[in-house]
mmCIF file with all atom_site columns, C-alpha atoms in Angstrom:
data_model
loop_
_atom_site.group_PDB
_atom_site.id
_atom_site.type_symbol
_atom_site.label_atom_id
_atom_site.label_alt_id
_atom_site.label_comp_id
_atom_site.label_asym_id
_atom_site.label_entity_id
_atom_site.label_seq_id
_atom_site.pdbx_PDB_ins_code
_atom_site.Cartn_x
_atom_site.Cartn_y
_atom_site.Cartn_z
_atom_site.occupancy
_atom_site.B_iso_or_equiv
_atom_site.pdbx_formal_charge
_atom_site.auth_seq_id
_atom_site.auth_comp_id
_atom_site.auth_asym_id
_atom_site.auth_atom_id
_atom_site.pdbx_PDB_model_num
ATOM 1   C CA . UNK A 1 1   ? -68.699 18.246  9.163  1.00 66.00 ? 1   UNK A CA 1
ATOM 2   C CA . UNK A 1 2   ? -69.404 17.856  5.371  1.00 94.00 ? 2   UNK A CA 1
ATOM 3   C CA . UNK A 1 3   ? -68.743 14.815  3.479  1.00 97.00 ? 3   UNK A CA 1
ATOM 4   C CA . UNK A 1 4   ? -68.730 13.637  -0.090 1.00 98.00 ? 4   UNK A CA 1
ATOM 5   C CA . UNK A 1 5   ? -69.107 10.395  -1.006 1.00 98.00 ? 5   UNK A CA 1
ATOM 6   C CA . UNK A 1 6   ? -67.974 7.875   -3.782 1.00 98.00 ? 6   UNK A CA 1
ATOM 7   C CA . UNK A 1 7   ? -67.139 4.851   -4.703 1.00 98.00 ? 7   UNK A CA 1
ATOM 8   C CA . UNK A 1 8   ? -63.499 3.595   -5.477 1.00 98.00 ? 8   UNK A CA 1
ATOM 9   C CA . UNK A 1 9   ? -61.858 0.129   -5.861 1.00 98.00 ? 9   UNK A CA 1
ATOM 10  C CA . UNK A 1 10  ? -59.267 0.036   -2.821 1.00 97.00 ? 10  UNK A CA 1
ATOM 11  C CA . UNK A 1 11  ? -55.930 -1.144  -5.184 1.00 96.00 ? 11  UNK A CA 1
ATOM 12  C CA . UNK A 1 12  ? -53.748 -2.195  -1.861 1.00 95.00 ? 12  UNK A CA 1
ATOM 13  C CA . UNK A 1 13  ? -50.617 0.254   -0.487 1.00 95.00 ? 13  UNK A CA 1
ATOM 14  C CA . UNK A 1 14  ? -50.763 3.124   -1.050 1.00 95.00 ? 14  UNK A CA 1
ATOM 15  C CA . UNK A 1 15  ? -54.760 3.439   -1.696 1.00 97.00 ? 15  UNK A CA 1
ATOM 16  C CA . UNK A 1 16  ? -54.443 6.008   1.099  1.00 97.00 ? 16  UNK A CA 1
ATOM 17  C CA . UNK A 1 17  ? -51.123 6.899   2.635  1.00 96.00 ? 17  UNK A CA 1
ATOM 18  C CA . UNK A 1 18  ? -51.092 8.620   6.662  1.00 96.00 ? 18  UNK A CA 1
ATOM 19  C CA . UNK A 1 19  ? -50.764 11.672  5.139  1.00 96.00 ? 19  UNK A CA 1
ATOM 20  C CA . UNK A 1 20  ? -54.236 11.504  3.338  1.00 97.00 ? 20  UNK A CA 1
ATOM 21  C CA . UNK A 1 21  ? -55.740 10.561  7.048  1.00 94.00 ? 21  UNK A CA 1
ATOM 22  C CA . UNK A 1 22  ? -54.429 13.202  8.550  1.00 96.00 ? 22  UNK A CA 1
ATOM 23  C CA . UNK A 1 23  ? -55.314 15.711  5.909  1.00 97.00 ? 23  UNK A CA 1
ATOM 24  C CA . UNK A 1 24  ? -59.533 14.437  5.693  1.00 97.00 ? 24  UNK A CA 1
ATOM 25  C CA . UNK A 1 25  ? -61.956 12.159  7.286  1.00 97.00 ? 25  UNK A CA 1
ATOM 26  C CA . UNK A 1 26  ? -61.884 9.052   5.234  1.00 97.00 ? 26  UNK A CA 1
ATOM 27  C CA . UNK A 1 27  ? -64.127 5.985   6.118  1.00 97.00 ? 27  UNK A CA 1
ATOM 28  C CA . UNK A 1 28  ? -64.368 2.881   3.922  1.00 98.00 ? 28  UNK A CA 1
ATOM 29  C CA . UNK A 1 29  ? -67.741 1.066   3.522  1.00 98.00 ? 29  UNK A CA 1
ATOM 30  C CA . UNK A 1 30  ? -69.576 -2.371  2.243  1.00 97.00 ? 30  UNK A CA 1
ATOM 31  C CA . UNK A 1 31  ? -69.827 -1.950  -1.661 1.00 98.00 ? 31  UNK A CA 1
ATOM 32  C CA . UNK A 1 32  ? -66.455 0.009   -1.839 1.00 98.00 ? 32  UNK A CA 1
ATOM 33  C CA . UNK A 1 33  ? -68.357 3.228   -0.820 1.00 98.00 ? 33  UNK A CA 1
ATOM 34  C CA . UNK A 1 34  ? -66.136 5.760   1.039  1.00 98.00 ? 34  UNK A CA 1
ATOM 35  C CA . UNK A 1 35  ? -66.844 8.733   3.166  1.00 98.00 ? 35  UNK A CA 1
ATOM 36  C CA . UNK A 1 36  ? -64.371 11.640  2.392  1.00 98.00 ? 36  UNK A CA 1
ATOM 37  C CA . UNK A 1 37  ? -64.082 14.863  4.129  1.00 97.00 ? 37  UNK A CA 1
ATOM 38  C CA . UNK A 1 38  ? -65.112 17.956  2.069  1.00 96.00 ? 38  UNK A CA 1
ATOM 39  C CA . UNK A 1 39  ? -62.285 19.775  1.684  1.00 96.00 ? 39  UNK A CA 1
ATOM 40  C CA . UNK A 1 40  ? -59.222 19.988  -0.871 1.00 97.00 ? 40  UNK A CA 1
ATOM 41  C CA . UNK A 1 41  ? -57.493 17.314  -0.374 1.00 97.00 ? 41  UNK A CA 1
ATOM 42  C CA . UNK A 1 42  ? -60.593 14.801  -0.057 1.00 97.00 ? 42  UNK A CA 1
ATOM 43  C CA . UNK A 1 43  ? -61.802 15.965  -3.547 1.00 96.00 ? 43  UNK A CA 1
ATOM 44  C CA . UNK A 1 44  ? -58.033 15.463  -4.614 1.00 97.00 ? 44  UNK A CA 1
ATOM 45  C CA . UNK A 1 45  ? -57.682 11.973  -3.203 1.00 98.00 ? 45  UNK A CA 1
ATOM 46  C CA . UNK A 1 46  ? -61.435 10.811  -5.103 1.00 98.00 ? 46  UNK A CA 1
ATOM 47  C CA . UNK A 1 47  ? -59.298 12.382  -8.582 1.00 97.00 ? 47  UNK A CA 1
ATOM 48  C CA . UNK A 1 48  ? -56.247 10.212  -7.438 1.00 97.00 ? 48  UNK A CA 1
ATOM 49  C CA . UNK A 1 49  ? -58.148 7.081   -6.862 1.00 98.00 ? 49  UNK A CA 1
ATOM 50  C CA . UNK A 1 50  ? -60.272 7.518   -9.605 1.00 97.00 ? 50  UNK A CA 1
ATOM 51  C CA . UNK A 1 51  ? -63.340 7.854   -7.275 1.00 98.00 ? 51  UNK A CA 1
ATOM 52  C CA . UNK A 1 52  ? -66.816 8.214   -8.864 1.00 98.00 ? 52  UNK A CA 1
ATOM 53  C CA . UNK A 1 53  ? -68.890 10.786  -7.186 1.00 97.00 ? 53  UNK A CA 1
ATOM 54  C CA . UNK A 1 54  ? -72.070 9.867   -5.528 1.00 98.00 ? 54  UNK A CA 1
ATOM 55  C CA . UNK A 1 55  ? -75.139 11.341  -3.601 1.00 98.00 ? 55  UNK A CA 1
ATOM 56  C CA . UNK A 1 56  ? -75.475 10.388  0.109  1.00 98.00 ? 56  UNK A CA 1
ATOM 57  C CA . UNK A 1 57  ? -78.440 8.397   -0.947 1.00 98.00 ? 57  UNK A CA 1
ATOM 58  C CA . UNK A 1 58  ? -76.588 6.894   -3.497 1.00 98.00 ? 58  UNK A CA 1
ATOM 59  C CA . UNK A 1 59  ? -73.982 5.696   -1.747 1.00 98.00 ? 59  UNK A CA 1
ATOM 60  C CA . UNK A 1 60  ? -76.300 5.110   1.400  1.00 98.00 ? 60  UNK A CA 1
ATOM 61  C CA . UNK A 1 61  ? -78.511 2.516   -1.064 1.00 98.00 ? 61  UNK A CA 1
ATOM 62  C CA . UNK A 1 62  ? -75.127 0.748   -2.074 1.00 98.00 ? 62  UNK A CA 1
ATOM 63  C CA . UNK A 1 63  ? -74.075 -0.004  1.122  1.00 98.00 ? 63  UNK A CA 1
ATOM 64  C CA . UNK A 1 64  ? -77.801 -0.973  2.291  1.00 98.00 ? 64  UNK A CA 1
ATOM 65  C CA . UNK A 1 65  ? -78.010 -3.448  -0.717 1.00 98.00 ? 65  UNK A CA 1
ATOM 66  C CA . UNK A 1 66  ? -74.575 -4.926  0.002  1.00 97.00 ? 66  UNK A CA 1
ATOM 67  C CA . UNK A 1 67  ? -75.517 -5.498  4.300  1.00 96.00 ? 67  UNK A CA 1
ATOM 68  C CA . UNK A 1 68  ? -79.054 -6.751  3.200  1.00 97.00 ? 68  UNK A CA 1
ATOM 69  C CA . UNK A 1 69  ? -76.858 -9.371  0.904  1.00 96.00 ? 69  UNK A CA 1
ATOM 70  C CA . UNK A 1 70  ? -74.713 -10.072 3.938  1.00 92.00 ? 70  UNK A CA 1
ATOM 71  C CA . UNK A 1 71  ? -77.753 -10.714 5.788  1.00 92.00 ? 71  UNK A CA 1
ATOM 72  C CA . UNK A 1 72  ? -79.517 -13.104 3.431  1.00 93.00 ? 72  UNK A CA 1
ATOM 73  C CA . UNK A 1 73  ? -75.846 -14.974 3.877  1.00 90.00 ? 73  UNK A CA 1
ATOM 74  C CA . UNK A 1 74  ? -75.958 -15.207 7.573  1.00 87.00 ? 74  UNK A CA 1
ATOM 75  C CA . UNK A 1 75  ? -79.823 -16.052 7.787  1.00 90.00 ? 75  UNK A CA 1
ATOM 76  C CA . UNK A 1 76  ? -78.722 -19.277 5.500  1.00 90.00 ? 76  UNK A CA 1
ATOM 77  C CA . UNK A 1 77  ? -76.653 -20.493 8.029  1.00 85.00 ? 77  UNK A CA 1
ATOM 78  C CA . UNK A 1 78  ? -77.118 -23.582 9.941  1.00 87.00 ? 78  UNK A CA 1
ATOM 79  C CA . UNK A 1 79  ? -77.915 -22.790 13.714 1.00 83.00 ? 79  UNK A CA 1
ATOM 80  C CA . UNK A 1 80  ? -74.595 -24.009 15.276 1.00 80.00 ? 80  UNK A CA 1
ATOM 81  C CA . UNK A 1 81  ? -72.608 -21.783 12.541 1.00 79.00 ? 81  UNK A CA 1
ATOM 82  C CA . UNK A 1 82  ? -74.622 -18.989 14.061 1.00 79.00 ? 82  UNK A CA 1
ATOM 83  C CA . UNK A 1 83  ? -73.984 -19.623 17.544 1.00 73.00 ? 83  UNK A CA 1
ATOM 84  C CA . UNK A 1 84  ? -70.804 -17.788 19.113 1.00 70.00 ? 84  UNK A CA 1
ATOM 85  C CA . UNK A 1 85  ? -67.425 -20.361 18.981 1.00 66.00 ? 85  UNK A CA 1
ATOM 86  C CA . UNK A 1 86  ? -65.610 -20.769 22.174 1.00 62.00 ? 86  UNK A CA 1
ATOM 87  C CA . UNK A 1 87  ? -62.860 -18.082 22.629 1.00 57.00 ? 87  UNK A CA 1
ATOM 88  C CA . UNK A 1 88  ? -64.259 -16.241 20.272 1.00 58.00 ? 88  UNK A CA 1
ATOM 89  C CA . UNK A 1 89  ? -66.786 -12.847 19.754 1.00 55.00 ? 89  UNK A CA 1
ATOM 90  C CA . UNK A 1 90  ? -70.310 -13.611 19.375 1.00 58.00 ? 90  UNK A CA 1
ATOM 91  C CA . UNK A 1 91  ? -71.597 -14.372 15.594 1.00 73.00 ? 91  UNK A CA 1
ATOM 92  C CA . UNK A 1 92  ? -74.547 -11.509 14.721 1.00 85.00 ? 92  UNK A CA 1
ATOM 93  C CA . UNK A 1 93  ? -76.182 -10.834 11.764 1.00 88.00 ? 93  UNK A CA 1
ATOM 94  C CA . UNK A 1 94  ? -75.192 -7.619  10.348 1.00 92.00 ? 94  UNK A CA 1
ATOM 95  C CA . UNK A 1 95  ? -77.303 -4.542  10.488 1.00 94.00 ? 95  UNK A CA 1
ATOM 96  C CA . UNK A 1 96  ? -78.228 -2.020  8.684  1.00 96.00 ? 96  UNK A CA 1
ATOM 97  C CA . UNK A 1 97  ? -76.436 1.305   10.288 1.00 97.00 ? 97  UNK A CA 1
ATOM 98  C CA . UNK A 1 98  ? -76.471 5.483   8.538  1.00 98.00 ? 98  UNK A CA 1
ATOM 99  C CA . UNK A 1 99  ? -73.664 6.509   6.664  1.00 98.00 ? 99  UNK A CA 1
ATOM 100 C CA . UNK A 1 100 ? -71.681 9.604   8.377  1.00 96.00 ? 100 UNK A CA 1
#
């Protein structure tokens, strides 16, 4: 499957409507980077939202400089903050992971 990526402020209801998931792959990312299938109506939807195009690496770089911030946040914490609350999922520090 092709993608094309961009970046786009998500502006709340209507950002993306079901239709728009049903008519392309559409992931949203760390640094509002977002994954769009290459087709039509992707390309349509990145005019509509006023998406900015970017290169894979591009947008791969954004969202790598946004988890390694994210990181640097969690490795501040206190010890007990990191530690998993009762009830509740295990605290981990994010990782790094290869955009679609």
């Amino acid at each position: 499957m092709a993608n094309t990526y961009c970046t786009a402020t998500n502006t709340g209801k209507g950002f993306f409507t079901h239709e728009d998931r049903n008519d392309f792959y559409l992931s949203g990312h760390a640094g509002d980077v977002w994954v769009v299938g290459n087709n039509a109506a992707g390309v349509s939807w990145i005019n509509r939202v006023a998406g900015t195009a970017k290169t894979k690496a591009e947008a791969q770089a954004i969202v790598d400089g946004k988890t390694e911030e994210a990181q640097a946040a969690w490795d501040a914490l206190p010890a007990d903050q990191k530690a998993p609350a009762l009830g509740f999922a295990s605290t981990t520090r994010p990782t790094k992971y290869t955009l679609p």
